Amino acid sequence: MRLRIFSQVLYPLAGVLLIIAAWVLACWLLNIPTVVLPSPDKVLRALVVRSDLLLSEGWVTLRETLYGFVLAMLVGLPLAVAVANSRPLNLMFYPLLIALQSVPKVALAPMLLVWLGTGLESKLALVWLVAFFPIIVDTAAGLRATPKELLELAQSLNASPLQIFLKVQLPAALPFVVTGAKVAITLAVIGAVIGEFVGSSEGLGFLLQSATSQLDTPLAFAALFALSVLGIFVYALVGLGERLMSSWLPPAPAHQ
Amino acid sequence: MAFGVIKNVRKVFQLDEIGWTALEPVVALDDATFEFEEGELVALLGPSGCGKTTLLRIVGGLIAKSAGSVAIAGREVTKPMGDYGFVFQAPSLMPWRNVLDNVLFPMEILRKNDAAARRHAHELLELVGLSGFLSARPHQLSGGMQQRVALCRALVHRPRLLLMDEPFGALDELTRMEMNDLLLRIRHETKAISEAVYLSDKVVIFSKRPARVVKEMAIPLAYPRSQKVRFTPAFTAAERIASEALGVVAPTADEAPAHAAQGAGRQ
């Protein structure tokens, strides 16, 4: 037990403290101006003093991220089922999906701004775009990777298409869905921030940009810190979903 | 009329059934004809890739035949009948289900997952010595144990016909012998010659692809059989006749040296 506290808490903490100490030392010894690199205590002060602002802007970014991600799941999962189960649809769209996946979707941000304005819509569209592809591609791959024997077993029992889907294909694809969702949620945060960079009047990305342009570097660092916390939080949400379904998931799909 | 009548069954795979890998239609099964009775254990013996699996899938109604007829219990098989059991070469269990729920899967599909079904599943698992592993997940079991679960899954809905495609092919020698005995206790396809003779009432021997039935032989060994039967003259004789028909052993009266031919026998 004591060993676990050492290895899982104290050592990582010591590593973080070491880096902060190096940061403080560098600011002090090299006499770096606050505008270029604020010392940790100034960032901490910004975090405390501007906590209301950070929370309200963080709330905006969190909503963009989660709404966009949920939209991507709602559209991506059914489409993945359609593409995986219909041979014509698969032939028509799967190569396109793979090709589109490698397009840098964030490059569309300026155009989305033109089409949808500076409000929530353009951010949702960008988050949706970046999150959609890993979800649909991984889910379709998972559905298609269902072992042939299990499908034949179900067919030999005259299972209905719905039974085959719910009892065989879907559970077999679930580990792939989780993998896709983990990639998607990470990209969703990036999409939200890029959307705010390109054109917005709120959100952590906007705050980061305006703080930098006003040379308020401590606030920019505080916003960056808040963004990291947000990213970890949403990733943990997906991880929580995975744990809730853990009785469904094989413990080590990679080894099977 | 016999319980199972397989008559002049032919299967030619068209290109759209097998993808673009083949350049021309593949004749998987040329002309398979044999009969069997209810409760009879029939082994299909033939070189690797000779179409035994194809025939099993046709009999199971999973794929359509190109010609011929398959009648089981008086019904012509054109689609899955729902009351057959399948055992594949790999256990093919569902990793997200525990042992009991894997066995109960057919009952769920047939919407008969009631108390009686659960009781039957318990009985079957006890019969194969897995009553202590009801809530274990497949990855926690050895290969032999997984295949025993697969066997229970194939039997849980009391199938009229049990189709097994090299069910013990992926197991080691000792486990395979154990499984053979287990199958005898419970009371069909295999590629290993002695396994076929040991387990079966009848052995149907296939030629190389496109497969035809070369020989049909009854196995006169009495029940109950035990591993001792492997060393009796009747067993050895049956095994030799089967080996000769397969071309593994040259058909001479003397002890001709077995030359390893066309991948028949165990792999």
Coordinates of C-alpha atoms in Angstrom, one line a residue:
Chain A
M1 CA 0.0 0.0 0.0
R2 CA 2.8 2.4 1.0
L3 CA 4.6 1.4 -2.2
R4 CA 1.6 2.3 -4.3
I5 CA 1.3 5.8 -2.7
F6 CA 5.0 6.3 -3.4
S7 CA 4.9 5.1 -7.0
Q8 CA 1.5 6.5 -8.0
V9 CA 1.4 9.8 -6.1
L10 CA 4.6 11.0 -4.6
Y11 CA 6.9 10.3 -7.6
P12 CA 4.7 12.0 -10.2
L13 CA 4.2 14.9 -7.8
A14 CA 8.0 15.2 -7.2
G15 CA 8.5 15.3 -11.0
V16 CA 6.0 18.2 -11.4
L17 CA 7.5 20.1 -8.4
L18 CA 11.0 19.6 -10.0
I19 CA 9.9 21.2 -13.2
I20 CA 8.1 24.1 -11.4
A21 CA 11.3 24.6 -9.4
A22 CA 13.3 24.7 -12.6
W23 CA 10.8 27.2 -14.1
V24 CA 11.1 29.5 -11.0
L25 CA 14.9 29.2 -11.1
A26 CA 15.0 30.1 -14.8
C27 CA 12.8 33.1 -14.4
W28 CA 14.9 34.4 -11.5
L29 CA 18.4 33.6 -12.7
L30 CA 17.9 34.6 -16.3
N31 CA 15.7 37.6 -15.4
I32 CA 13.1 36.7 -18.0
P33 CA 10.4 39.4 -18.3
T34 CA 6.9 38.5 -17.2
V35 CA 5.6 39.3 -20.7
V36 CA 7.7 36.5 -22.2
L37 CA 7.5 33.9 -19.4
P38 CA 5.7 34.7 -16.1
S39 CA 6.9 32.9 -13.1
P40 CA 4.6 30.2 -11.6
D41 CA 3.5 32.4 -8.7
K42 CA 2.2 35.0 -11.2
V43 CA 0.3 32.4 -13.1
L44 CA -1.1 31.1 -9.9
R45 CA -2.2 34.6 -8.9
A46 CA -3.9 35.0 -12.3
L47 CA -5.6 31.7 -11.8
V48 CA -7.0 32.8 -8.4
V49 CA -7.8 36.4 -9.2
R50 CA -9.4 35.7 -12.6
S51 CA -11.0 32.4 -11.6
D52 CA -14.5 33.7 -12.3
L53 CA -13.5 34.8 -15.8
L54 CA -11.7 31.4 -16.4
L55 CA -14.7 29.5 -15.2
S56 CA -17.2 31.3 -17.3
E57 CA -15.0 31.1 -20.5
G58 CA -14.2 27.5 -19.7
W59 CA -17.9 26.7 -19.4
V60 CA -18.3 28.1 -23.0
T61 CA -15.5 25.9 -24.4
L62 CA -16.7 22.9 -22.4
R63 CA -20.1 23.2 -23.9
E64 CA -18.8 23.5 -27.4
T65 CA -16.6 20.5 -26.9
L66 CA -19.2 18.2 -25.4
Y67 CA -22.1 19.3 -27.7
G68 CA -20.0 18.8 -30.8
F69 CA -18.7 15.5 -29.5
V70 CA -22.2 14.2 -28.7
L71 CA -23.4 15.4 -32.2
A72 CA -20.5 13.5 -33.8
M73 CA -21.5 10.4 -31.9
L74 CA -25.2 10.7 -32.7
V75 CA -24.4 11.1 -36.4
G76 CA -21.3 8.9 -36.6
L77 CA -22.6 5.7 -35.0
P78 CA -25.7 5.2 -37.2
L79 CA -23.8 6.1 -40.3
A80 CA -21.1 3.6 -39.3
V81 CA -23.7 0.9 -39.0
A82 CA -25.1 1.8 -42.4
V83 CA -21.7 1.8 -44.0
A84 CA -20.6 -1.4 -42.3
N85 CA -23.8 -3.4 -43.2
S86 CA -24.6 -2.2 -46.7
R87 CA -22.2 -3.4 -49.3
P88 CA -23.1 -0.6 -51.8
L89 CA -22.9 2.1 -49.2
N90 CA -19.6 0.7 -48.1
L91 CA -18.2 0.6 -51.6
M92 CA -19.4 4.2 -52.2
F93 CA -18.4 5.9 -49.0
Y94 CA -15.7 4.0 -47.1
P95 CA -12.8 5.0 -49.4
L96 CA -14.1 8.6 -49.2
L97 CA -14.2 8.5 -45.4
I98 CA -10.7 7.2 -45.2
A99 CA -9.5 9.9 -47.6
L100 CA -11.4 12.7 -45.8
Q101 CA -10.0 11.5 -42.5
S102 CA -6.5 12.6 -43.6
V103 CA -7.8 16.1 -44.6
P104 CA -6.8 18.6 -41.9
K105 CA -10.3 19.6 -40.9
V106 CA -9.2 22.6 -38.9
A107 CA -8.2 24.3 -42.1
L108 CA -11.9 24.6 -42.8
A109 CA -12.3 26.9 -39.8
P110 CA -12.2 30.2 -41.7
M111 CA -14.8 29.0 -44.2
L112 CA -17.1 27.7 -41.4
L113 CA -16.8 31.2 -39.9
V114 CA -18.1 32.7 -43.2
W115 CA -20.9 30.2 -43.5
L116 CA -22.0 30.0 -39.8
G117 CA -20.9 33.2 -38.2
T118 CA -18.9 33.8 -35.0
G119 CA -21.4 32.2 -32.6
L120 CA -21.8 28.7 -31.2
E121 CA -22.7 27.2 -34.6
S122 CA -19.3 27.5 -36.3
K123 CA -17.6 26.0 -33.2
L124 CA -20.0 23.1 -33.1
A125 CA -19.4 22.5 -36.8
L126 CA -15.7 22.4 -36.4
V127 CA -15.8 20.2 -33.3
W128 CA -18.2 17.9 -35.1
L129 CA -16.0 17.7 -38.2
V130 CA -12.8 16.7 -36.2
A131 CA -14.6 14.3 -33.9
F132 CA -16.9 12.6 -36.5
F133 CA -14.2 10.8 -38.5
P134 CA -12.4 8.8 -35.8
I135 CA -15.9 7.8 -34.5
I136 CA -17.3 6.6 -37.8
V137 CA -14.1 5.0 -39.1
D138 CA -13.3 3.1 -35.9
T139 CA -16.9 2.0 -35.4
A140 CA -17.3 0.8 -39.0
A141 CA -14.0 -1.1 -38.6
G142 CA -15.2 -2.7 -35.4
L143 CA -18.5 -3.7 -36.9
R144 CA -16.8 -5.3 -39.9
A145 CA -14.3 -7.1 -37.7
T146 CA -17.0 -9.2 -36.0
P147 CA -15.8 -12.8 -36.1
K148 CA -17.4 -14.7 -39.1
E149 CA -18.1 -17.7 -36.9
L150 CA -20.3 -15.7 -34.5
L151 CA -22.3 -14.3 -37.4
E152 CA -22.8 -17.8 -38.8
L153 CA -23.7 -19.1 -35.4
A154 CA -26.4 -16.5 -35.1
Q155 CA -27.6 -17.1 -38.7
S156 CA -27.8 -20.8 -38.1
L157 CA -30.3 -20.0 -35.3
N158 CA -32.3 -17.9 -37.7
A159 CA -31.5 -14.7 -35.7
S160 CA -33.2 -11.6 -37.0
P161 CA -31.0 -8.7 -38.3
L162 CA -31.8 -6.7 -35.2
Q163 CA -30.7 -9.6 -32.9
I164 CA -27.5 -10.1 -34.9
F165 CA -26.8 -6.4 -34.6
L166 CA -27.6 -6.0 -30.9
K167 CA -26.2 -9.3 -29.6
V168 CA -23.3 -9.9 -31.9
Q169 CA -22.1 -7.0 -34.0
L170 CA -22.5 -4.1 -31.5
P171 CA -20.8 -5.7 -28.5
A172 CA -18.0 -7.0 -30.8
A173 CA -17.5 -3.4 -32.0
L174 CA -17.7 -1.7 -28.7
P175 CA -14.0 -1.7 -27.9
F176 CA -13.4 0.0 -31.3
V177 CA -16.1 2.5 -30.5
V178 CA -14.4 3.4 -27.2
T179 CA -11.1 3.8 -29.0
G180 CA -12.7 6.1 -31.6
A181 CA -14.4 8.1 -28.9
K182 CA -11.2 8.6 -27.0
V183 CA -9.5 10.0 -30.1
A184 CA -12.6 12.1 -30.9
I185 CA -12.9 13.8 -27.5
T186 CA -9.2 14.8 -27.6
L187 CA -9.6 16.3 -31.1
A188 CA -12.9 17.9 -30.0
V189 CA -11.1 20.1 -27.5
I190 CA -8.6 21.1 -30.2
G191 CA -11.5 21.9 -32.6
A192 CA -13.2 24.1 -30.1
V193 CA -10.1 26.1 -29.3
I194 CA -9.2 26.5 -33.0
G195 CA -12.8 27.6 -33.7
E196 CA -12.4 30.3 -31.0
F197 CA -9.0 31.4 -32.3
V198 CA -10.4 32.0 -35.8
G199 CA -13.4 34.0 -34.8
S200 CA -15.2 34.3 -31.4
S201 CA -16.0 36.6 -28.6
E202 CA -15.9 34.1 -25.8
G203 CA -14.3 30.8 -24.7
L204 CA -10.9 29.9 -23.4
G205 CA -9.4 30.0 -26.9
F206 CA -10.6 33.6 -27.3
L207 CA -9.4 34.5 -23.8
L208 CA -6.0 33.0 -24.5
Q209 CA -5.7 35.0 -27.7
S210 CA -6.9 38.3 -26.3
A211 CA -4.7 38.0 -23.2
T212 CA -1.7 37.4 -25.4
S213 CA -2.5 40.4 -27.6
Q214 CA -2.8 42.5 -24.5
L215 CA 0.5 41.2 -23.2
D216 CA -1.2 39.7 -20.2
T217 CA 0.9 36.6 -20.3
P218 CA 0.1 35.4 -16.8
L219 CA -3.6 35.3 -17.8
A220 CA -2.7 33.5 -21.1
F221 CA -0.9 30.9 -19.1
A222 CA -3.8 30.6 -16.7
A223 CA -6.1 30.0 -19.6
L224 CA -3.7 27.4 -21.0
F225 CA -3.8 25.7 -17.6
A226 CA -7.6 25.8 -17.6
L227 CA -7.7 24.3 -21.1
S228 CA -5.5 21.4 -19.9
V229 CA -7.8 20.7 -17.0
L230 CA -10.7 20.8 -19.4
G231 CA -9.1 18.4 -21.8
I232 CA -8.3 15.9 -19.0
F233 CA -11.8 16.3 -17.6
V234 CA -13.6 15.4 -20.9
Y235 CA -11.2 12.5 -21.6
A236 CA -12.0 11.2 -18.1
L237 CA -15.7 11.4 -18.9
V238 CA -15.1 9.1 -21.9
G239 CA -13.0 6.9 -19.6
L240 CA -15.8 6.8 -17.1
G241 CA -18.2 5.7 -19.9
E242 CA -15.7 2.9 -20.7
R243 CA -15.6 1.8 -17.1
L244 CA -19.4 1.7 -16.9
M245 CA -19.4 -0.7 -19.9
S246 CA -16.4 -2.6 -18.7
S247 CA -18.4 -5.8 -18.2
W248 CA -19.0 -5.7 -21.9
L249 CA -15.5 -5.1 -23.0
P250 CA -12.9 -7.8 -23.2
P251 CA -10.1 -7.0 -20.8
A252 CA -7.3 -7.0 -23.4
P253 CA -8.7 -6.9 -26.9
A254 CA -5.3 -6.4 -28.4
H255 CA -4.2 -9.9 -27.2
Q256 CA -7.2 -11.8 -28.6
Chain B
M1 CA -35.9 -43.0 -45.9
A2 CA -32.8 -42.2 -44.0
F3 CA -32.7 -39.3 -41.5
G4 CA -30.2 -37.4 -43.6
V5 CA -29.9 -37.8 -47.3
I6 CA -27.1 -36.0 -49.1
K7 CA -27.5 -36.5 -52.8
N8 CA -25.3 -35.4 -55.7
V9 CA -24.5 -32.1 -53.9
R10 CA -22.3 -29.8 -55.9
K11 CA -21.0 -26.3 -55.0
V12 CA -19.4 -23.9 -57.4
F13 CA -18.3 -20.6 -55.8
Q14 CA -19.0 -17.7 -58.1
L15 CA -16.6 -14.8 -58.2
D16 CA -18.9 -12.5 -56.2
E17 CA -19.1 -15.0 -53.4
I18 CA -15.4 -15.1 -52.8
G19 CA -14.2 -11.6 -53.8
W20 CA -11.6 -10.8 -56.4
T21 CA -9.0 -13.2 -55.2
A22 CA -9.9 -16.0 -57.6
L23 CA -9.9 -15.5 -61.4
E24 CA -12.5 -18.1 -62.2
P25 CA -15.3 -19.9 -60.4
V26 CA -14.1 -22.5 -57.9
V27 CA -15.6 -26.0 -57.8
A28 CA -15.4 -26.7 -54.1
L29 CA -17.6 -29.8 -54.1
D30 CA -18.2 -31.9 -57.1
D31 CA -20.5 -34.7 -56.1
A32 CA -21.2 -35.7 -52.5
T33 CA -23.7 -38.5 -51.9
F34 CA -24.2 -40.4 -48.6
E35 CA -26.9 -41.1 -46.1
F36 CA -27.0 -41.3 -42.3
E37 CA -29.5 -42.2 -39.6
E38 CA -30.8 -40.1 -36.7
G39 CA -28.3 -40.2 -33.8
E40 CA -25.6 -41.6 -36.0
L41 CA -22.1 -40.1 -35.8
V42 CA -20.7 -39.5 -39.2
A43 CA -17.1 -38.3 -39.8
L44 CA -16.2 -36.7 -43.1
L45 CA -12.6 -37.5 -43.9
G46 CA -10.6 -35.9 -46.7
P47 CA -7.6 -33.8 -47.6
S48 CA -7.3 -30.3 -46.4
G49 CA -9.4 -27.9 -48.5
C50 CA -11.4 -30.7 -50.2
G51 CA -14.8 -29.1 -49.4
K52 CA -15.8 -30.7 -46.1
T53 CA -16.4 -27.3 -44.6
T54 CA -18.4 -26.2 -47.6
L55 CA -20.6 -29.3 -47.3
L56 CA -21.2 -28.7 -43.6
R57 CA -22.2 -25.1 -44.4
I58 CA -24.6 -26.3 -47.1
V59 CA -26.1 -28.9 -44.7
G60 CA -26.4 -26.2 -42.1
G61 CA -28.2 -24.0 -44.6
L62 CA -25.7 -21.2 -44.3
I63 CA -24.8 -21.2 -48.0
A64 CA -26.7 -22.3 -51.1
K65 CA -25.7 -25.4 -53.1
S66 CA -25.3 -25.2 -56.8
A67 CA -26.9 -28.6 -57.5
G68 CA -28.1 -31.7 -55.7
S69 CA -30.3 -32.1 -52.7
V70 CA -29.9 -32.2 -48.9
A71 CA -32.8 -33.5 -46.9
I72 CA -32.6 -33.7 -43.1
A73 CA -35.6 -35.4 -41.4
G74 CA -37.5 -35.1 -44.6
R75 CA -37.0 -31.4 -45.0
E76 CA -35.0 -30.0 -47.9
V77 CA -32.4 -27.6 -46.5
T78 CA -32.4 -24.3 -48.2
K79 CA -31.9 -22.0 -45.3
P80 CA -30.9 -22.4 -41.6
M81 CA -33.4 -24.6 -39.8
G82 CA -32.7 -23.1 -36.4
D83 CA -32.4 -26.5 -34.7
Y84 CA -28.9 -27.4 -35.6
G85 CA -25.8 -27.0 -33.4
F86 CA -22.5 -25.7 -34.7
V87 CA -19.0 -26.2 -33.4
F88 CA -16.2 -24.4 -35.2
Q89 CA -12.5 -25.1 -35.3
A90 CA -11.8 -22.2 -33.0
P91 CA -14.0 -21.9 -29.9
S92 CA -15.4 -18.6 -31.1
L93 CA -16.8 -17.6 -27.8
M94 CA -18.0 -14.1 -27.1
P95 CA -15.4 -12.3 -25.0
W96 CA -17.9 -10.0 -23.4
R97 CA -20.0 -12.8 -22.0
N98 CA -19.2 -15.2 -19.2
V99 CA -19.3 -19.0 -19.7
L100 CA -22.9 -19.5 -18.7
D101 CA -24.2 -16.6 -20.9
N102 CA -22.1 -17.9 -23.8
V103 CA -23.8 -21.3 -23.5
L104 CA -27.2 -19.6 -23.3
F105 CA -26.7 -17.5 -26.4
P106 CA -28.7 -19.8 -28.7
M107 CA -31.6 -19.8 -26.2
E108 CA -31.6 -16.0 -26.2
I109 CA -31.8 -15.9 -30.0
L110 CA -34.6 -18.5 -30.0
R111 CA -36.3 -16.5 -27.2
K112 CA -36.4 -19.5 -24.9
N113 CA -34.0 -18.3 -22.3
D114 CA -36.1 -19.5 -19.3
A115 CA -35.4 -21.4 -16.1
A116 CA -35.4 -24.7 -17.9
A117 CA -32.8 -23.5 -20.4
R118 CA -30.6 -22.3 -17.6
R119 CA -31.0 -25.6 -15.8
H120 CA -30.0 -27.4 -19.0
A121 CA -27.0 -25.2 -19.5
H122 CA -25.9 -25.9 -16.0
E123 CA -26.2 -29.6 -16.6
L124 CA -24.2 -29.5 -19.8
L125 CA -21.5 -27.4 -18.2
E126 CA -21.3 -29.9 -15.3
L127 CA -21.1 -32.8 -17.8
V128 CA -18.0 -31.2 -19.4
G129 CA -16.5 -30.4 -15.9
L130 CA -16.9 -26.7 -16.0
S131 CA -19.6 -26.2 -13.4
G132 CA -17.0 -24.2 -11.3
F133 CA -16.5 -21.7 -14.1
L134 CA -20.0 -20.4 -14.8
S135 CA -19.1 -16.8 -14.4
A136 CA -15.6 -17.0 -15.7
R137 CA -14.8 -15.0 -18.9
P138 CA -13.5 -16.9 -22.0
H139 CA -10.0 -15.4 -21.8
Q140 CA -9.6 -16.9 -18.3
L141 CA -10.0 -20.4 -19.7
S142 CA -7.6 -22.7 -21.6
G143 CA -8.2 -23.6 -25.2
G144 CA -9.6 -27.0 -24.3
M145 CA -12.0 -25.5 -21.7
Q146 CA -13.1 -22.9 -24.3
Q147 CA -13.9 -25.6 -26.8
R148 CA -15.9 -27.5 -24.2
V149 CA -18.0 -24.3 -23.6
A150 CA -18.5 -24.1 -27.4
L151 CA -19.7 -27.7 -27.4
C152 CA -22.2 -26.9 -24.6
R153 CA -23.3 -23.9 -26.6
A154 CA -23.9 -26.1 -29.6
L155 CA -26.0 -28.6 -27.5
V156 CA -28.0 -26.2 -25.3
H157 CA -31.0 -25.9 -27.7
R158 CA -31.2 -29.7 -28.1
P159 CA -30.3 -29.6 -31.8
R160 CA -31.5 -32.4 -34.1
L161 CA -28.1 -32.3 -35.9
L162 CA -24.7 -31.3 -34.6
L163 CA -22.3 -30.1 -37.2
M164 CA -18.7 -29.9 -36.1
D165 CA -16.0 -28.5 -38.3
E166 CA -12.6 -29.8 -37.1
P167 CA -13.7 -29.0 -33.6
F168 CA -10.5 -30.3 -32.0
G169 CA -8.1 -29.2 -34.7
A170 CA -6.6 -26.4 -32.7
L171 CA -6.1 -28.4 -29.6
D172 CA -3.0 -30.3 -28.4
E173 CA -2.9 -34.1 -28.6
L174 CA -3.8 -34.8 -25.0
T175 CA -6.6 -32.3 -24.8
R176 CA -7.9 -33.7 -28.1
M177 CA -8.0 -37.2 -26.7
E178 CA -9.9 -35.9 -23.7
M179 CA -12.3 -34.1 -25.9
N180 CA -12.9 -37.3 -28.0
D181 CA -13.8 -39.2 -24.9
L182 CA -16.1 -36.3 -23.8
L183 CA -17.8 -36.3 -27.1
L184 CA -18.3 -40.1 -27.0
R185 CA -20.0 -39.6 -23.6
I186 CA -22.3 -36.9 -24.9
R187 CA -22.7 -38.4 -28.1
H188 CA -19.4 -35.4 -36.2
E189 CA -16.6 -33.9 -38.9
T190 CA -13.0 -34.5 -38.3
K191 CA -9.9 -34.8 -40.4
A192 CA -7.8 -37.1 -38.2
I193 CA -8.1 -40.7 -39.3
S194 CA -7.9 -42.4 -36.0
E195 CA -10.1 -39.8 -34.4
A196 CA -12.8 -40.4 -37.1
V197 CA -12.6 -44.2 -36.6
Y198 CA -12.6 -43.8 -32.8
L199 CA -15.6 -41.5 -32.7
S200 CA -17.8 -42.5 -35.5
D201 CA -20.4 -45.0 -36.6
K202 CA -19.7 -44.2 -40.2
V203 CA -16.8 -42.5 -42.0
V204 CA -17.3 -40.8 -45.4
I205 CA -14.1 -40.3 -47.2
F206 CA -13.6 -37.5 -49.7
S207 CA -11.2 -37.1 -52.6
K208 CA -9.2 -34.0 -53.2
R209 CA -11.0 -30.9 -54.5
P210 CA -13.4 -30.9 -56.2
A211 CA -14.5 -33.4 -53.7
R212 CA -16.3 -36.7 -54.4
V213 CA -17.2 -39.4 -52.0
V214 CA -14.5 -42.0 -52.5
K215 CA -15.6 -44.5 -49.9
E216 CA -18.2 -45.0 -47.3
M217 CA -17.4 -47.3 -44.4
A218 CA -19.2 -48.4 -41.3
I219 CA -17.2 -48.6 -38.1
P220 CA -18.1 -51.9 -36.4
L221 CA -16.6 -51.0 -33.0
A222 CA -19.0 -51.6 -30.1
Y223 CA -20.0 -49.1 -27.4
P224 CA -18.9 -48.0 -24.9
R225 CA -15.6 -47.2 -26.5
S226 CA -12.5 -46.2 -24.5
Q227 CA -9.0 -45.3 -25.5
K228 CA -8.1 -49.0 -25.2
V229 CA -10.1 -49.7 -28.4
R230 CA -7.4 -47.8 -30.3
F231 CA -5.1 -50.9 -29.9
T232 CA -7.5 -53.5 -31.1
P233 CA -7.1 -55.2 -34.5
A234 CA -10.6 -54.0 -35.6
F235 CA -9.6 -50.4 -35.0
T236 CA -6.3 -50.7 -36.7
A237 CA -7.9 -52.4 -39.7
A238 CA -10.6 -49.6 -40.0
E239 CA -7.9 -47.0 -39.7
R240 CA -5.8 -48.7 -42.4
I241 CA -8.8 -48.9 -44.8
A242 CA -9.5 -45.3 -44.3
S243 CA -5.9 -44.3 -44.8
E244 CA -5.7 -46.3 -48.0
A245 CA -8.9 -44.7 -49.4
L246 CA -7.3 -41.3 -48.6
G247 CA -4.1 -42.3 -50.4
V248 CA -2.1 -41.8 -47.2
V249 CA -1.0 -45.4 -47.2
A250 CA -0.4 -47.4 -50.4
P251 CA -3.1 -50.0 -50.8
T252 CA -1.0 -53.1 -50.6
A253 CA -1.6 -56.1 -48.4
D254 CA 1.9 -55.9 -46.9
E255 CA 3.1 -53.3 -44.5
A256 CA 3.8 -50.6 -47.1
P257 CA 5.6 -47.6 -45.7
A258 CA 3.3 -44.7 -45.2
H259 CA 4.3 -41.8 -47.5
A260 CA 3.1 -38.5 -46.4
A261 CA 0.7 -37.4 -49.1
Q262 CA -1.6 -34.5 -49.7
G263 CA -1.8 -33.2 -46.2
A264 CA -4.3 -35.7 -45.0
G265 CA -4.5 -36.6 -41.4
R266 CA -3.6 -34.3 -38.6
Q267 CA -2.1 -30.9 -39.3

